[in-house]
PDB file of C-alpha atoms in Angstrom:
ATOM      1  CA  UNK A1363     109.433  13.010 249.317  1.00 58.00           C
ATOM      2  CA  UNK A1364     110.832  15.705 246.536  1.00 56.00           C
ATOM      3  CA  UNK A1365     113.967  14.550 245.681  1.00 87.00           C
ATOM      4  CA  UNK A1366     114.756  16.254 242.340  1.00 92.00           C
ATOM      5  CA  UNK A1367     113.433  20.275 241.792  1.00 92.00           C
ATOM      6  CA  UNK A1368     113.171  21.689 238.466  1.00 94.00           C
ATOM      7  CA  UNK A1369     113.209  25.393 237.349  1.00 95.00           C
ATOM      8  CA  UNK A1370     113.992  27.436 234.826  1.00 97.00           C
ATOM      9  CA  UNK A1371     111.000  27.222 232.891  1.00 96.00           C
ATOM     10  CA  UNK A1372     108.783  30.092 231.405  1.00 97.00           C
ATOM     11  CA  UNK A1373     107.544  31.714 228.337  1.00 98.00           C
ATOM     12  CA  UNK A1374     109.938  32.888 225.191  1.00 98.00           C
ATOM     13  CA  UNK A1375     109.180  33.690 221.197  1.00 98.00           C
ATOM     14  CA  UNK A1376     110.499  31.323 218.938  1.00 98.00           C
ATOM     15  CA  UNK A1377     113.619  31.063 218.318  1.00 98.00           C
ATOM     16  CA  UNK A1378     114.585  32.025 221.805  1.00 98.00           C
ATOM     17  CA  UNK A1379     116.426  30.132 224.599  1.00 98.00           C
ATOM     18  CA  UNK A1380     115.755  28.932 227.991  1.00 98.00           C
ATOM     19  CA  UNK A1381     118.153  26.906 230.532  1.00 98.00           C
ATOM     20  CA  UNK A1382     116.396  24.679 232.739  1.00 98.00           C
ATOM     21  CA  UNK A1383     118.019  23.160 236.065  1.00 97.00           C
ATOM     22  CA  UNK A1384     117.386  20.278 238.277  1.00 95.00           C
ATOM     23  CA  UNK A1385     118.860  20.290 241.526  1.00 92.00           C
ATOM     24  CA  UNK A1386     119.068  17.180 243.912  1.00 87.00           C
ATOM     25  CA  UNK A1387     118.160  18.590 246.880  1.00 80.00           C
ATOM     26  CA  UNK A1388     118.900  15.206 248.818  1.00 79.00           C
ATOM     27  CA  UNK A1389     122.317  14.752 246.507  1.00 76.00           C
ATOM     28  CA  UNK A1390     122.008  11.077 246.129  1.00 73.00           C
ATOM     29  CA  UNK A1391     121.889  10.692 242.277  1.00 75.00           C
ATOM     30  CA  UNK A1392     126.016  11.931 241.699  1.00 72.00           C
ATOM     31  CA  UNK A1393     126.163   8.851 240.529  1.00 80.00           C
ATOM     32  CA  UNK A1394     123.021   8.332 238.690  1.00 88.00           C
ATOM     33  CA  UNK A1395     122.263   9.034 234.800  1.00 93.00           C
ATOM     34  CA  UNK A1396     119.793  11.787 234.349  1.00 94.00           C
ATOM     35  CA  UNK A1397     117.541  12.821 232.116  1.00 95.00           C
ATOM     36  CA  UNK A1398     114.856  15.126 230.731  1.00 97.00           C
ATOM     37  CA  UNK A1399     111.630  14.103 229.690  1.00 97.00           C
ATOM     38  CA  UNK A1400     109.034  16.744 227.841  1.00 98.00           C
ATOM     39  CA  UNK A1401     104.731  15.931 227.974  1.00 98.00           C
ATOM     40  CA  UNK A1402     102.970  18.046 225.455  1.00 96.00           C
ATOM     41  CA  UNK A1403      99.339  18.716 225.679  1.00 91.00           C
ATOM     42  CA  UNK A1404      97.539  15.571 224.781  1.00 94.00           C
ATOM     43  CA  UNK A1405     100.592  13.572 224.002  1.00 96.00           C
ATOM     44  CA  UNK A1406     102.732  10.841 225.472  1.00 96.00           C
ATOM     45  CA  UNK A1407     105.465  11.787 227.554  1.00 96.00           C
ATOM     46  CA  UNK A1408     109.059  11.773 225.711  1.00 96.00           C
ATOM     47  CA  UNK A1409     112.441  11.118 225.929  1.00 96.00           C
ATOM     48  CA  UNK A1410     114.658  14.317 225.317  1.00 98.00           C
ATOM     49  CA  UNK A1411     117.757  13.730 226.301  1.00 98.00           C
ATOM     50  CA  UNK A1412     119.846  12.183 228.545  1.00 97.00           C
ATOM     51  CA  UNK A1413     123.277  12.401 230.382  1.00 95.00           C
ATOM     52  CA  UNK A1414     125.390   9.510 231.942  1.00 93.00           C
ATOM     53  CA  UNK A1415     127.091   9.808 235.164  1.00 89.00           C
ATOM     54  CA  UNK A1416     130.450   9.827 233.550  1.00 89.00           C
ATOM     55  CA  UNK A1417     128.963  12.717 230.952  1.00 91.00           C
ATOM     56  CA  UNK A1418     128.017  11.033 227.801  1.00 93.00           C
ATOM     57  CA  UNK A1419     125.112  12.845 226.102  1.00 96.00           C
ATOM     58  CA  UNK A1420     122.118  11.405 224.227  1.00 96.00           C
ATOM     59  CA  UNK A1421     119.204  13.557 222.539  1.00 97.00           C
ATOM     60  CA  UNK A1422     116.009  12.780 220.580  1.00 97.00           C
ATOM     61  CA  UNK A1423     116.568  13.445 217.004  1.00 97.00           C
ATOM     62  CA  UNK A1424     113.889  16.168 217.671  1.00 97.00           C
ATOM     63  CA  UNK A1425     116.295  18.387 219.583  1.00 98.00           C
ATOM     64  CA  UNK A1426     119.628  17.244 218.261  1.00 98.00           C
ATOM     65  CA  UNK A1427     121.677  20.292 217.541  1.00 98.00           C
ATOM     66  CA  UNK A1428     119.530  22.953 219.583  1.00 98.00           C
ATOM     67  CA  UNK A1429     119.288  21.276 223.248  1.00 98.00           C
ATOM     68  CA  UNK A1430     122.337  20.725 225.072  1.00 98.00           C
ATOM     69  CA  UNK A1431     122.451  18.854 228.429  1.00 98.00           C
ATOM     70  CA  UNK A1432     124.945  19.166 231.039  1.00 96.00           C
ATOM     71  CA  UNK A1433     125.486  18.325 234.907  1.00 93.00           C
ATOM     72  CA  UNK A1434     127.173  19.493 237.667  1.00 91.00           C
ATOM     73  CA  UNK A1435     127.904  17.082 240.060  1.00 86.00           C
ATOM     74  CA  UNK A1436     129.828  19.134 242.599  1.00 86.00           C
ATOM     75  CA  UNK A1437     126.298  21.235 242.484  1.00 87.00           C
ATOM     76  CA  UNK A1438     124.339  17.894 242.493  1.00 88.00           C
ATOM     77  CA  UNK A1439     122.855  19.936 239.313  1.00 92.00           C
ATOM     78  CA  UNK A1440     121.474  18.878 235.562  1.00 95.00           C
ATOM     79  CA  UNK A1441     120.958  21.585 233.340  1.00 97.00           C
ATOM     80  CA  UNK A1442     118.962  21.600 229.635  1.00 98.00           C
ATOM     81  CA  UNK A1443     119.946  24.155 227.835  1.00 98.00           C
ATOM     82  CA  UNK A1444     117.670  25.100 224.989  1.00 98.00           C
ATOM     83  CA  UNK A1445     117.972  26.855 221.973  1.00 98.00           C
ATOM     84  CA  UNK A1446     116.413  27.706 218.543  1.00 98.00           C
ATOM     85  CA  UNK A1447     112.901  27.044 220.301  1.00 98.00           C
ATOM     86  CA  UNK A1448     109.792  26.313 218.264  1.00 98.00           C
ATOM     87  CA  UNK A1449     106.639  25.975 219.108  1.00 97.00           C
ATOM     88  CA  UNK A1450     106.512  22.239 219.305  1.00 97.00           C
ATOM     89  CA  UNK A1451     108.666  22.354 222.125  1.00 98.00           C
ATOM     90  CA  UNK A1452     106.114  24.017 224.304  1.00 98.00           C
ATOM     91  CA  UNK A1453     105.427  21.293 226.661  1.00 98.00           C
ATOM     92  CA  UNK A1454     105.880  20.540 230.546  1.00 98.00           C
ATOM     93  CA  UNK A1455     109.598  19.320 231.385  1.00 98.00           C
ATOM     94  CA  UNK A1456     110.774  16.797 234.180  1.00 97.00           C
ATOM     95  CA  UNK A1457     114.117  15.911 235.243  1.00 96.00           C
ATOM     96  CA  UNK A1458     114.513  12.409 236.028  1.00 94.00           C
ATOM     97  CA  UNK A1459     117.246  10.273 237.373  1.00 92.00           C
ATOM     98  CA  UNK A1460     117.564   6.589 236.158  1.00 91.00           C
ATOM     99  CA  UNK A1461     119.312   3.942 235.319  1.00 91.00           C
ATOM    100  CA  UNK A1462     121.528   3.727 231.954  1.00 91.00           C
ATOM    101  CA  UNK A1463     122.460   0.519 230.923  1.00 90.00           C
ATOM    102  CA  UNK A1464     125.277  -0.898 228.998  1.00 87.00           C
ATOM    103  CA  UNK A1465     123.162  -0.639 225.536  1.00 87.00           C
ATOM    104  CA  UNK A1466     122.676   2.883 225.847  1.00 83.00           C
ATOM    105  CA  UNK A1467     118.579   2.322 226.922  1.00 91.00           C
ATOM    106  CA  UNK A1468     117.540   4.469 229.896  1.00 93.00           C
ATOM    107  CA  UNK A1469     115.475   4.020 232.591  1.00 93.00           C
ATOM    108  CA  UNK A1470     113.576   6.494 234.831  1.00 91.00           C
ATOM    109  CA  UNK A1471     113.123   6.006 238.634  1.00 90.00           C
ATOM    110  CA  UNK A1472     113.116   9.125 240.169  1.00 90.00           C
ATOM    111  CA  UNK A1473     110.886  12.264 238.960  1.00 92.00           C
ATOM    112  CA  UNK A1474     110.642  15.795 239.602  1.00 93.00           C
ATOM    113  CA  UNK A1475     107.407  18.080 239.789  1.00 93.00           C
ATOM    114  CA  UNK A1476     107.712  19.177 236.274  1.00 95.00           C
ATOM    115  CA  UNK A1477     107.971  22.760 235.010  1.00 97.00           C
ATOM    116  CA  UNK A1478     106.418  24.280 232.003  1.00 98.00           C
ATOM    117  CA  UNK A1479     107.812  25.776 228.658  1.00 98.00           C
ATOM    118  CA  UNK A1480     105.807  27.587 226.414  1.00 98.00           C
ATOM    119  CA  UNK A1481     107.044  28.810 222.774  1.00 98.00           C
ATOM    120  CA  UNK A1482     105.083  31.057 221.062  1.00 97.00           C
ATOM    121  CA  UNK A1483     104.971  31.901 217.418  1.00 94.00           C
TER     122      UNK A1483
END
């Protein structure tokens, strides 16, 4: 059962910016860490950032400095706001919510559908 809906996604030039959302349409992860993977065409899926329930932010080193991820919990919401896109960043993005332990490593339980970004040059 869909627990976690993404949107937000779409086409934009380089350089460009895009928010994403993921709303918990069930709102049982307020107290969950959350986080955003990205699965480029064939690739392996990756860690982009993630957000603990008290707020603390963590990004790939890819990202760092452009993405910015937030959450909402009053709106049961986690947004990904991206800037300075490339191309490289063209990929399909899922929300997740997890588990984020006390060495900073994050785990993924829960997934959303996945919606796509595409940067073009």
């Amino acid at each position: 059962q869909v627990q976690l809906v993404e949107s937000g996604g779409g086409s934009v030039q380089a350089g460009g910016s895009l928010r994403l959302s993921c709303a918990d349409i069930r709102r049982i992860f307020s107290n969950a860490a959350m986080g955003w993977y990205r699965q480029a065409p064939g690739k392996q899926r990756e860690l982009v950032a993630t957000i603990s329930s008290g707020g603390s932010a963590n990004y790939a080193d890819s990202v760092k400095g452009r993405f910015t991820i937030s959450r909402d919990n009053g709106q049961n919401t986690v947004y990904l706001l991206m800037n300075s896109l490339k191309p490289e960043d063209t990929a399909v993005y899922y929300c997740n919510a997890g588990v984020m332990y006390s060495s900073g490593n994050y785990y993924p339980v829960d997934w959303g559908q996945g919606t796509q970004v595409t940067v073009s040059s």
